[in-house]
Short mmCIF file of C-alpha atoms in Angstrom, two decimals:
data_model
loop_
_atom_site.label_atom_id
_atom_site.label_comp_id
_atom_site.label_asym_id
_atom_site.label_seq_id
_atom_site.Cartn_x
_atom_site.Cartn_y
_atom_site.Cartn_z
CA MET C 1 -75.95 -44.86 75.72
CA THR C 2 -77.22 -47.76 73.55
CA ARG C 3 -79.97 -46.09 75.11
CA LEU C 4 -79.86 -43.22 73.23
CA ARG C 5 -78.23 -45.15 70.01
CA GLN C 6 -81.94 -47.16 69.69
CA LEU C 7 -84.19 -43.75 70.25
CA LEU C 8 -82.61 -42.37 67.39
CA VAL C 9 -82.42 -44.93 65.28
CA CYS C 10 -86.71 -45.76 65.35
CA TYR C 11 -86.83 -41.78 65.71
CA ARG C 12 -84.77 -41.88 61.85
CA LEU C 13 -85.95 -44.78 60.89
CA GLN C 14 -89.66 -43.58 60.79
CA LEU C 15 -89.80 -40.59 60.02
CA ARG C 16 -88.10 -41.74 57.28
CA VAL C 17 -91.17 -43.99 56.11
CA MET C 18 -93.92 -41.13 57.74
CA MET C 19 -91.95 -39.14 54.40
CA PHE C 20 -92.56 -41.89 51.72
CA SER C 21 -96.21 -41.52 53.31
CA PRO C 22 -98.30 -39.72 51.52
CA PHE C 23 -100.73 -39.84 53.97
CA GLU C 24 -98.10 -38.76 56.17
CA GLY C 25 -95.84 -37.30 54.45
CA PHE C 26 -97.47 -35.01 52.10
CA LEU C 27 -101.52 -34.92 53.57
CA GLN C 28 -100.04 -33.33 57.55
CA VAL C 29 -98.47 -30.62 55.55
CA PHE C 30 -101.44 -30.10 53.15
CA PHE C 31 -104.53 -29.93 55.31
CA PRO C 32 -103.22 -27.25 57.48
CA LEU C 33 -102.80 -26.30 55.27
CA MET C 34 -106.40 -25.80 53.48
CA PHE C 35 -107.45 -24.96 56.95
CA ALA C 36 -105.57 -22.59 57.87
CA THR C 37 -106.03 -21.29 54.50
CA ALA C 38 -109.72 -21.09 54.91
CA ALA C 39 -109.40 -19.84 58.92
CA LEU C 40 -107.22 -17.02 56.67
CA LEU C 41 -110.29 -16.15 53.87
CA VAL C 42 -113.18 -15.93 56.45
CA TYR C 43 -110.41 -12.67 58.72
CA ARG C 44 -108.98 -11.44 55.28
CA VAL C 45 -112.44 -10.44 54.55
CA ASN C 46 -112.93 -7.54 57.88
CA ASN C 47 -109.27 -7.07 56.58
CA ASP C 48 -107.76 -6.45 60.24
CA PRO C 49 -104.33 -6.54 60.40
CA ALA C 50 -103.81 -6.96 64.20
CA ALA C 51 -106.78 -9.83 63.89
CA MET C 52 -104.58 -11.24 60.42
CA LEU C 53 -101.28 -11.31 62.01
CA TYR C 54 -103.02 -12.79 65.04
CA ALA C 55 -104.59 -15.39 63.10
CA GLY C 56 -101.05 -16.24 61.04
CA ILE C 57 -99.08 -16.93 64.47
CA GLY C 58 -101.70 -19.51 64.76
CA ALA C 59 -102.01 -20.98 62.43
CA ALA C 60 -98.46 -22.18 60.66
CA ALA C 61 -99.06 -23.89 64.48
CA MET C 62 -102.08 -26.42 63.59
CA GLY C 63 -100.44 -28.73 61.36
CA ILE C 64 -98.29 -29.70 64.27
CA TRP C 65 -101.66 -30.79 66.71
CA THR C 66 -101.67 -32.28 63.06
CA SER C 67 -99.07 -34.10 62.85
CA GLN C 68 -100.58 -36.04 65.80
CA THR C 69 -103.56 -36.92 65.86
CA THR C 70 -104.71 -39.17 63.06
CA THR C 71 -101.01 -40.90 63.03
CA ALA C 72 -100.19 -40.95 66.70
CA ALA C 73 -104.65 -42.74 67.58
CA THR C 74 -103.53 -45.16 64.25
CA LEU C 75 -99.87 -45.82 65.96
CA VAL C 76 -99.69 -48.86 67.68
CA GLN C 77 -102.81 -50.33 65.19
CA ARG C 78 -100.66 -49.54 62.33
CA GLU C 79 -98.33 -52.76 64.24
CA ARG C 80 -100.78 -55.06 64.95
CA TRP C 81 -101.75 -55.15 60.87
CA ALA C 82 -97.97 -54.92 60.20
CA GLY C 83 -97.14 -58.35 62.49
CA THR C 84 -94.84 -56.31 64.63
CA LEU C 85 -96.60 -55.41 67.66
CA GLU C 86 -95.58 -58.81 69.33
CA LEU C 87 -92.11 -57.99 69.01
CA VAL C 88 -91.90 -54.72 69.86
CA VAL C 89 -94.05 -55.88 72.54
CA ALA C 90 -91.06 -58.94 73.45
CA ALA C 91 -87.85 -56.44 72.82
CA PRO C 92 -85.78 -55.85 76.48
CA THR C 93 -87.46 -52.25 74.89
CA PRO C 94 -89.76 -50.04 76.63
CA PHE C 95 -92.35 -50.32 74.90
CA ALA C 96 -92.41 -46.91 75.62
CA PHE C 97 -89.37 -45.85 73.78
CA VAL C 98 -90.23 -47.15 70.57
CA VAL C 99 -93.52 -45.41 70.79
CA LEU C 100 -91.90 -41.94 71.72
CA PRO C 101 -89.50 -41.79 68.86
CA ILE C 102 -92.19 -42.30 66.29
CA THR C 103 -94.52 -39.53 67.97
CA PHE C 104 -91.79 -37.26 67.45
CA GLY C 105 -90.72 -38.42 64.50
CA MET C 106 -94.35 -37.29 63.54
CA ALA C 107 -93.76 -34.47 65.43
CA THR C 108 -91.07 -33.01 62.87
CA LEU C 109 -94.01 -34.34 60.27
CA GLY C 110 -95.29 -31.34 62.05
CA LEU C 111 -92.45 -28.47 61.99
CA TYR C 112 -92.21 -29.06 57.09
CA SER C 113 -96.14 -27.56 57.91
CA VAL C 114 -94.92 -24.45 60.22
CA VAL C 115 -92.62 -23.72 57.84
CA ALA C 116 -95.30 -24.58 54.57
CA VAL C 117 -97.90 -22.57 56.14
CA ILE C 118 -95.95 -18.81 56.99
CA LEU C 119 -94.10 -19.39 53.68
CA TRP C 120 -98.67 -19.83 52.72
CA ASP C 121 -99.08 -16.66 55.00
CA TRP C 122 -96.92 -14.34 53.22
CA TRP C 123 -96.75 -15.24 49.55
CA LEU C 124 -100.64 -15.56 49.67
CA PHE C 125 -102.69 -12.96 51.97
CA ASP C 126 -98.78 -10.79 52.22
CA LEU C 127 -99.00 -11.80 55.59
CA PRO C 128 -94.86 -11.56 56.72
CA LEU C 129 -94.42 -12.49 60.34
CA GLN C 130 -93.43 -10.18 62.56
CA VAL C 131 -92.03 -10.86 65.24
CA GLU C 132 -90.40 -9.25 67.92
CA SER C 133 -87.97 -12.34 69.52
CA TRP C 134 -86.55 -14.90 67.35
CA PRO C 135 -85.33 -16.58 69.13
CA GLY C 136 -88.10 -16.87 72.01
CA PHE C 137 -90.65 -16.90 69.37
CA VAL C 138 -88.76 -21.16 67.34
CA LEU C 139 -88.13 -21.69 70.79
CA SER C 140 -91.68 -21.86 71.45
CA ILE C 141 -92.77 -23.22 68.12
CA LEU C 142 -89.99 -26.23 69.55
CA MET C 143 -91.19 -26.16 72.58
CA ALA C 144 -95.50 -26.63 71.69
CA THR C 145 -94.35 -29.40 68.83
CA PHE C 146 -92.06 -30.74 72.15
CA SER C 147 -95.36 -31.40 74.19
CA ILE C 148 -97.82 -32.06 71.30
CA ALA C 149 -95.13 -35.39 70.49
CA LEU C 150 -95.46 -36.19 73.91
CA PHE C 151 -99.16 -35.95 74.18
CA GLY C 152 -99.10 -37.85 71.20
CA PHE C 153 -97.38 -40.37 73.07
CA LEU C 154 -99.99 -39.94 75.85
CA LEU C 155 -103.16 -40.59 72.20
CA SER C 156 -101.73 -43.42 71.04
CA VAL C 157 -101.64 -45.83 74.23
CA THR C 158 -105.11 -44.51 75.03
CA VAL C 159 -107.18 -45.94 72.25
CA VAL C 160 -105.30 -48.76 72.32
CA ARG C 161 -108.22 -50.85 72.68
CA TYR C 162 -110.22 -48.57 70.00
CA ARG C 163 -110.47 -51.04 67.02
CA THR C 164 -111.37 -47.33 65.14
CA ALA C 165 -109.29 -44.93 65.90
CA TRP C 166 -108.22 -43.67 63.16
CA ALA C 167 -112.02 -41.29 63.30
CA LEU C 168 -111.67 -41.33 66.71
CA GLY C 169 -107.67 -39.54 65.79
CA SER C 170 -109.68 -37.76 63.06
CA ALA C 171 -112.49 -35.98 65.23
CA LEU C 172 -109.75 -34.26 67.90
CA GLU C 173 -108.04 -32.76 65.22
CA TYR C 174 -111.13 -29.21 65.08
CA PRO C 175 -112.21 -29.81 69.03
CA GLY C 176 -107.96 -29.19 69.14
CA TRP C 177 -107.64 -26.57 66.88
CA LEU C 178 -110.42 -23.98 68.69
CA LEU C 179 -109.05 -25.29 72.47
CA CYS C 180 -105.57 -25.28 71.82
CA GLY C 181 -106.65 -20.99 70.39
CA PHE C 182 -104.25 -21.52 67.30
CA VAL C 183 -106.97 -19.63 64.66
CA VAL C 184 -109.35 -18.13 67.62
CA PRO C 185 -108.92 -16.35 70.57
CA LEU C 186 -109.71 -17.91 73.73
CA THR C 187 -111.93 -15.40 74.75
CA VAL C 188 -114.48 -15.89 72.17
CA LEU C 189 -115.54 -19.31 73.28
CA PRO C 190 -117.44 -20.47 76.36
CA GLY C 191 -116.01 -19.85 79.28
CA TRP C 192 -116.66 -23.34 81.15
CA THR C 193 -114.26 -24.71 78.14
CA GLN C 194 -110.96 -22.35 79.63
CA PRO C 195 -110.40 -25.11 82.04
CA LEU C 196 -110.19 -27.93 78.54
CA SER C 197 -107.84 -25.34 77.91
CA TRP C 198 -105.51 -25.28 79.69
CA ALA C 199 -104.83 -28.86 80.53
CA LEU C 200 -103.93 -28.96 76.60
CA ALA C 201 -99.84 -28.49 76.34
CA PRO C 202 -100.40 -26.60 72.65
CA THR C 203 -102.40 -23.50 74.54
CA TRP C 204 -100.07 -22.76 76.39
CA GLY C 205 -97.39 -23.37 73.47
CA VAL C 206 -99.00 -21.12 71.50
CA GLU C 207 -99.23 -18.42 73.29
CA ALA C 208 -95.90 -18.44 73.98
CA MET C 209 -95.23 -18.03 70.31
CA ARG C 210 -97.81 -14.73 70.13
CA ASP C 211 -95.81 -13.06 73.21
CA ALA C 212 -92.88 -14.64 71.73
CA ALA C 213 -94.20 -12.27 68.85
CA ALA C 214 -94.96 -9.49 70.49
CA GLY C 215 -92.02 -8.98 72.15
CA GLU C 216 -93.34 -10.27 76.02
CA SER C 217 -92.02 -12.90 77.75
CA PRO C 218 -92.67 -16.42 76.62
CA TRP C 219 -91.22 -17.62 79.87
CA PHE C 220 -94.13 -18.28 82.27
CA ALA C 221 -95.83 -20.09 78.73
CA LEU C 222 -93.12 -22.12 78.15
CA ALA C 223 -93.41 -23.56 81.65
CA MET C 224 -96.97 -24.06 81.76
CA CYS C 225 -96.46 -25.92 78.53
CA ALA C 226 -93.47 -28.32 79.37
CA ALA C 227 -95.65 -29.21 82.22
CA VAL C 228 -98.29 -29.68 80.60
CA GLY C 229 -96.03 -31.97 78.09
CA LEU C 230 -94.09 -34.34 80.96
CA ALA C 231 -97.78 -34.55 83.07
CA TYR C 232 -99.05 -36.39 79.51
CA ALA C 233 -95.66 -37.99 79.40
CA VAL C 234 -95.97 -39.82 82.79
CA LEU C 235 -99.25 -40.98 82.47
CA ALA C 236 -99.07 -42.46 79.10
CA ALA C 237 -96.15 -44.45 80.07
CA TRP C 238 -98.16 -45.64 82.92
CA LEU C 239 -101.11 -46.54 81.91
CA GLY C 240 -99.10 -48.12 77.97
CA GLU C 241 -97.42 -50.22 80.43
CA ARG C 242 -100.69 -51.38 81.89
CA LEU C 243 -102.23 -51.63 79.09
CA ILE C 244 -100.06 -53.83 77.55
CA ASP C 245 -100.40 -56.06 80.53
CA SER C 246 -103.32 -56.19 80.27
CA ALA C 247 -103.70 -57.15 76.49
CA ARG C 248 -101.00 -60.31 77.34
CA ARG C 249 -102.76 -61.71 80.34
CA HIS C 250 -105.99 -61.67 77.98
CA ALA C 251 -104.11 -62.09 75.04
CA THR C 252 -106.22 -59.94 72.65
CA LEU C 253 -102.63 -58.21 71.82
CA SER C 254 -103.12 -58.99 68.20
CA LEU C 255 -106.34 -58.82 67.96
CA THR C 256 -107.65 -56.54 64.67
CA MET E 1 -133.95 -57.93 38.23
CA THR E 2 -130.68 -59.00 38.84
CA SER E 3 -130.12 -55.73 38.01
CA VAL E 4 -131.98 -54.02 40.32
CA ARG E 5 -131.22 -56.90 43.44
CA VAL E 6 -126.93 -56.10 42.61
CA PHE E 7 -128.29 -52.13 43.09
CA PHE E 8 -129.83 -53.35 46.56
CA VAL E 9 -128.20 -55.91 47.79
CA GLY E 10 -125.01 -55.55 46.27
CA GLY E 11 -124.80 -52.17 47.84
CA LEU E 12 -126.72 -52.43 51.39
CA MET E 13 -123.24 -55.27 51.93
CA SER E 14 -120.92 -52.31 50.54
CA PHE E 15 -121.75 -49.65 53.02
CA ARG E 16 -121.79 -52.23 55.96
CA ALA E 17 -118.31 -53.60 55.05
CA LEU E 18 -117.43 -50.36 54.60
CA PHE E 19 -117.78 -50.08 58.68
CA ASN E 20 -116.96 -53.41 60.34
CA TRP E 21 -119.50 -54.54 59.34
CA MET E 22 -121.93 -54.16 61.98
CA ASN E 23 -120.21 -51.45 63.85
CA PRO E 24 -122.46 -48.08 64.33
CA TRP E 25 -119.28 -47.33 66.84
CA ILE E 26 -117.90 -45.30 63.79
CA PHE E 27 -120.52 -43.62 63.16
CA VAL E 28 -119.73 -41.32 66.35
CA PRO E 29 -116.64 -39.58 65.50
CA THR E 30 -116.73 -39.68 61.83
CA ILE E 31 -120.30 -39.15 61.27
CA LEU E 32 -121.41 -37.02 63.90
CA LEU E 33 -119.16 -35.77 65.76
CA GLY E 34 -117.40 -34.71 62.96
CA PRO E 35 -119.64 -31.71 61.16
CA ILE E 36 -120.18 -30.50 64.87
CA THR E 37 -116.69 -30.07 65.55
CA GLN E 38 -116.39 -28.52 62.12
CA ILE E 39 -119.55 -25.82 62.29
CA LEU E 40 -117.36 -24.38 66.23
CA LEU E 41 -114.53 -24.75 64.75
CA PHE E 42 -115.68 -22.02 62.24
CA ALA E 43 -118.20 -20.09 64.39
CA TYR E 44 -116.10 -19.13 66.34
CA ILE E 45 -113.97 -17.94 64.08
CA GLY E 46 -116.22 -15.92 62.12
CA ARG E 47 -117.22 -14.76 66.02
CA ALA E 48 -113.59 -13.49 66.12
CA ALA E 49 -113.71 -12.24 62.37
CA GLY E 50 -116.78 -10.05 62.81
CA VAL E 51 -117.31 -11.56 60.00
CA GLY E 52 -121.32 -12.95 58.91
CA ASP E 53 -123.59 -14.67 60.80
CA ASP E 54 -123.67 -18.10 63.17
CA GLU E 55 -126.66 -19.57 60.77
CA PHE E 56 -123.22 -18.85 57.19
CA PHE E 57 -121.48 -21.18 58.76
CA ILE E 58 -123.30 -23.83 60.04
CA ILE E 59 -124.77 -24.26 56.82
CA GLY E 60 -121.72 -24.62 54.62
CA ASN E 61 -119.81 -26.54 57.17
CA ALA E 62 -122.45 -29.26 57.52
CA LEU E 63 -122.56 -29.20 53.47
CA ASN E 64 -118.92 -29.31 54.39
CA TYR E 65 -118.90 -32.45 55.57
CA ALA E 66 -121.43 -34.69 53.39
CA ALA E 67 -118.85 -34.10 51.62
CA ILE E 68 -117.13 -36.87 53.80
CA PRO E 69 -119.23 -39.87 53.05
CA GLY E 70 -120.00 -39.10 50.02
CA MET E 71 -116.62 -39.23 48.49
CA PHE E 72 -114.33 -40.93 50.77
CA ALA E 73 -116.73 -44.33 50.91
CA MET E 74 -116.86 -44.39 47.87
CA THR E 75 -114.04 -44.08 46.89
CA PHE E 76 -113.15 -47.31 50.03
CA THR E 77 -115.67 -49.01 48.30
CA ILE E 78 -112.85 -49.63 45.15
CA GLY E 79 -110.14 -49.54 47.80
CA GLY E 80 -111.39 -51.66 50.31
CA GLU E 81 -112.49 -54.48 48.24
CA ARG E 82 -108.28 -54.55 46.85
CA PHE E 83 -106.75 -54.93 50.58
CA ALA E 84 -109.49 -57.90 50.63
CA GLN E 85 -109.06 -58.91 47.58
CA THR E 86 -112.27 -58.87 46.42
CA LEU E 87 -112.38 -56.53 42.88
CA GLY E 88 -111.28 -59.38 40.74
CA LEU E 89 -114.41 -61.38 41.45
CA VAL E 90 -116.28 -57.82 41.38
CA LEU E 91 -115.26 -57.08 38.31
CA VAL E 92 -115.22 -60.82 36.36
CA SER E 93 -118.91 -60.84 36.96
CA PRO E 94 -120.95 -60.65 34.70
CA ALA E 95 -123.04 -58.20 36.75
CA ARG E 96 -123.32 -54.47 35.31
CA ARG E 97 -121.91 -51.61 36.37
CA VAL E 98 -124.27 -48.70 36.33
CA PRO E 99 -126.19 -50.50 39.07
CA LEU E 100 -123.12 -52.69 40.16
CA PHE E 101 -121.61 -48.45 41.19
CA MET E 102 -124.81 -46.72 41.47
CA GLY E 103 -126.29 -49.27 43.88
CA ARG E 104 -122.78 -48.62 45.72
CA ALA E 105 -123.87 -44.63 45.21
CA LEU E 106 -127.38 -45.22 46.83
CA PRO E 107 -126.06 -45.63 51.00
CA VAL E 108 -123.41 -43.48 50.28
CA ILE E 109 -125.79 -39.97 49.50
CA LEU E 110 -128.20 -40.78 52.24
CA THR E 111 -125.60 -41.16 54.66
CA GLY E 112 -124.72 -37.71 52.93
CA TRP E 113 -127.00 -36.38 53.27
CA GLY E 114 -128.15 -37.67 56.62
CA THR E 115 -124.36 -35.83 57.84
CA ALA E 116 -124.86 -32.55 56.58
CA MET E 117 -128.31 -32.71 58.36
CA ILE E 118 -127.61 -33.51 61.57
CA GLY E 119 -124.82 -30.95 61.43
CA ILE E 120 -127.32 -28.97 60.64
CA LEU E 121 -129.60 -29.78 62.77
CA SER E 122 -127.35 -29.77 65.67
CA GLY E 123 -125.43 -26.18 64.72
CA VAL E 124 -128.90 -24.68 65.29
CA TRP E 125 -129.11 -26.24 68.56
CA VAL E 126 -125.61 -25.92 69.85
CA LEU E 127 -125.53 -21.58 68.20
CA ASP E 128 -128.60 -21.49 68.61
CA ALA E 129 -129.48 -20.62 65.16
CA ASP E 130 -132.88 -18.97 63.95
CA ILE E 131 -133.66 -21.25 60.27
CA ALA E 132 -137.76 -20.95 59.73
CA ALA E 133 -139.58 -23.83 60.24
CA GLY E 134 -141.07 -23.88 57.68
CA ALA E 135 -138.33 -23.26 55.37
CA TRP E 136 -136.56 -26.81 56.57
CA PRO E 137 -138.47 -29.18 53.78
CA LEU E 138 -136.93 -27.91 51.28
CA VAL E 139 -133.54 -27.70 53.28
CA GLY E 140 -133.91 -31.47 53.58
CA LEU E 141 -134.14 -31.50 49.94
CA VAL E 142 -131.49 -29.44 48.43
CA VAL E 143 -129.36 -31.18 50.44
CA ALA E 144 -130.17 -33.79 49.00
CA VAL E 145 -129.32 -32.85 45.82
CA GLY E 146 -125.74 -31.79 46.87
CA ALA E 147 -125.37 -35.08 48.78
CA PHE E 148 -126.07 -36.14 45.47
CA ALA E 149 -123.50 -34.48 43.69
CA THR E 150 -120.85 -35.34 46.24
CA ALA E 151 -121.26 -39.27 45.16
CA GLY E 152 -120.98 -38.39 42.13
CA ILE E 153 -117.36 -36.74 42.55
CA GLY E 154 -117.32 -39.60 44.91
CA LEU E 155 -117.26 -42.14 41.82
CA VAL E 156 -115.00 -40.31 39.63
CA MET E 157 -112.79 -40.55 43.30
CA GLY E 158 -113.58 -44.62 42.96
CA ALA E 159 -112.70 -44.77 39.84
CA ILE E 160 -109.24 -43.17 40.01
CA ASN E 161 -108.28 -45.16 42.65
CA LEU E 162 -108.47 -48.49 40.77
CA VAL E 163 -105.34 -46.65 39.47
CA TRP E 164 -103.81 -44.55 42.08
CA ARG E 165 -103.93 -46.40 45.67
CA ASP E 166 -104.07 -43.99 48.19
CA GLY E 167 -108.10 -43.25 48.47
CA ALA E 168 -107.69 -41.48 51.21
CA THR E 169 -105.04 -38.91 50.46
CA LEU E 170 -107.38 -38.79 47.09
CA GLY E 171 -109.80 -37.80 48.82
CA ASN E 172 -108.95 -35.49 52.13
CA VAL E 173 -107.18 -33.61 48.78
CA VAL E 174 -111.19 -33.50 47.51
CA PHE E 175 -112.06 -32.71 50.03
CA LEU E 176 -110.10 -29.48 50.94
CA VAL E 177 -110.70 -28.08 47.93
CA LEU E 178 -114.39 -28.31 48.43
CA LEU E 179 -113.39 -26.90 51.62
CA VAL E 180 -112.03 -23.35 49.79
CA PHE E 181 -113.90 -23.05 46.98
CA THR E 182 -117.07 -24.26 46.98
CA GLY E 183 -118.28 -20.75 49.85
CA THR E 184 -118.75 -22.89 52.74
CA ASN E 185 -117.50 -20.22 55.15
CA VAL E 186 -116.60 -17.86 52.40
CA ALA E 187 -119.18 -15.99 50.60
CA LEU E 188 -117.81 -16.50 45.84
CA GLU E 189 -117.75 -12.56 45.92
CA ASP E 190 -115.71 -12.69 49.32
CA LEU E 191 -112.65 -15.29 47.84
CA PRO E 192 -110.30 -13.81 45.26
CA ALA E 193 -111.52 -13.26 42.10
CA TRP E 194 -109.97 -16.33 39.83
CA MET E 195 -111.46 -19.17 42.52
CA GLU E 196 -115.47 -18.37 41.58
CA PRO E 197 -115.71 -19.65 38.08
CA VAL E 198 -113.09 -23.45 40.35
CA GLY E 199 -116.32 -23.15 43.22
CA ARG E 200 -118.79 -22.53 40.43
CA CYS E 201 -118.03 -26.82 38.61
CA LEU E 202 -117.89 -28.62 41.34
CA PRO E 203 -120.25 -29.90 43.68
CA LEU E 204 -121.94 -28.69 46.97
CA THR E 205 -121.56 -24.43 45.64
CA HIS E 206 -125.43 -24.18 44.95
CA ALA E 207 -126.54 -26.59 47.16
CA ILE E 208 -125.29 -24.33 50.05
CA GLU E 209 -125.92 -20.86 48.40
CA ALA E 210 -129.78 -22.08 47.89
CA THR E 211 -129.27 -23.86 51.43
CA ARG E 212 -128.56 -19.95 52.95
CA MET E 213 -131.48 -18.19 50.75
CA LEU E 214 -133.81 -20.71 52.16
CA ALA E 215 -132.64 -20.76 55.54
CA ASP E 216 -133.19 -16.49 55.06
CA GLY E 217 -136.79 -17.11 54.16
CA ALA E 218 -136.53 -16.87 50.38
CA ALA E 219 -139.10 -19.07 48.01
CA TRP E 220 -138.91 -22.07 45.99
CA GLY E 221 -138.19 -19.96 42.61
CA ALA E 222 -135.45 -18.25 43.62
CA VAL E 223 -133.69 -21.08 44.16
CA SER E 224 -134.33 -23.58 41.16
CA SER E 225 -132.06 -22.89 39.26
CA LEU E 226 -129.32 -23.67 41.53
CA VAL E 227 -130.44 -27.04 42.67
CA ALA E 228 -130.64 -27.52 38.94
CA LEU E 229 -127.55 -26.33 38.81
CA GLU E 230 -126.52 -28.78 41.51
CA LEU E 231 -128.42 -31.17 39.52
CA LEU E 232 -126.58 -30.80 37.23
CA ILE E 233 -123.58 -30.82 37.84
CA GLY E 234 -123.95 -33.95 40.24
CA ALA E 235 -125.05 -35.66 36.64
CA VAL E 236 -123.00 -34.41 34.82
CA TYR E 237 -119.65 -35.72 37.29
CA VAL E 238 -121.72 -39.95 37.88
CA VAL E 239 -121.73 -40.05 33.88
CA LEU E 240 -117.45 -39.22 34.26
CA GLY E 241 -116.67 -40.93 37.25
CA LEU E 242 -118.84 -44.26 35.55
CA VAL E 243 -116.69 -43.30 32.06
CA ALA E 244 -113.72 -43.27 34.11
CA LEU E 245 -115.19 -46.72 35.75
CA ARG E 246 -114.89 -48.28 32.64
CA TRP E 247 -111.98 -46.99 31.07
CA LEU E 248 -109.60 -47.96 34.28
CA GLU E 249 -111.11 -51.18 34.35
CA ASP E 250 -110.01 -52.27 30.80
CA MET E 251 -107.38 -50.36 32.08
CA SER E 252 -105.77 -52.15 34.50
CA ARG E 253 -106.72 -55.46 33.06
CA ARG E 254 -104.57 -54.75 30.55
CA HIS E 255 -101.56 -53.36 32.31
CA ALA E 256 -102.61 -56.51 35.27
CA THR E 257 -102.80 -53.87 37.83
CA LEU E 258 -105.72 -54.42 40.06
CA ASP E 259 -105.34 -55.66 42.54
CA ARG E 260 -101.76 -54.17 43.41
CA VAL E 261 -102.43 -52.93 46.92
#
């Protein structure tokens, strides 16, 4: 019960902090919105309704990925700059339980951008979302959000020793949009990229969204999305503890 | 002589400070990976949509990425001074403002040029596109003009950063406006009609158009007016930036907001 309360309080506080930050609250919605616009402007040239719908569904989810890349990469660094990293590490609460609610807060902001892009596509491109199974579609979005939050958790602990992690996080933005098939069918990409795409949970999340929208069963893709996401969580929890221990041993925790 | 020293030495030191002084590693994700991945993203979108060819997206996105150093570095030269609490010292110095700020623009223009050229070269290599060997020198020249123009708008943003603290958000917003309005991924005539006049007033639009024409084999005479227009737009933004810097510097002194972070 105490653990659940800690998670909820941390999630709520971090979400409020991020909502009031122009960089996180505004830009995390505006950035994918404009890239979705650029992508749909390309698709609009040939005005193929099927291609537009395909891109429109994937474009809606781009923001969830954006919500994690730059901000999750700088998560630990921001605690370090604020002088609170030592407190977080020294607290009896496991490090993972502090980081996870933050990445889930970030992913929640990604959900704002899903709604914003869907409405934007409808208004600007006259592209109403055609979904056969709304429950499946909503569940797919939530699963994509959940798994991307877990990816953010993994990313945040992986880059903990990289001083300019924000740049690395930013550099992941476009490859993620490409490899996860947000706006490009994976069949267009070179064959050797397929295993990379399968190892990225959003690939399955976006596929589940498209399956649900087309009236097909999204369950296999949803299960894969959950499984890959949970693998991220296990790896991140293990890696996080090891890196923290190492930083404490070498007294490098607060080095910026 | 002092102004020349401020221009070159001051500009170089400020630029090195942007990248944590001596750490070249940050160049890899920001300057090398960024343009290549953006080019790949839109080249594959183009392939999936059956629109344009790879060369179209390589040139558009490589030049668009020149805006990253052009705008962010110029903005953060001021934001970074404030963060380090040295902005007041810089502005009370007797150094003339034109060499002081234009000196900071020079390495930025060179970096923007290098970023775009690396983007074009690597895009051509990775996607096996074809740009005639004879076109490269003029392509390099036009890209330099585009990089100058983006540094111009960066100077305006740097000035705004004297009173608007969130330079990162502002830089991203302007970068995204350039992405959508300058014909980076969709030819101006294929954009909604109201977007073209907006794009014509922005840096990069004419440089992107001219570079594409050169890559397709056009002669210098066919693109010279576009390049002149790009140069003019860049110069207008530089003048606007310098005027705005003077005005906003005065305003921030009057309201004692210079060091507010």
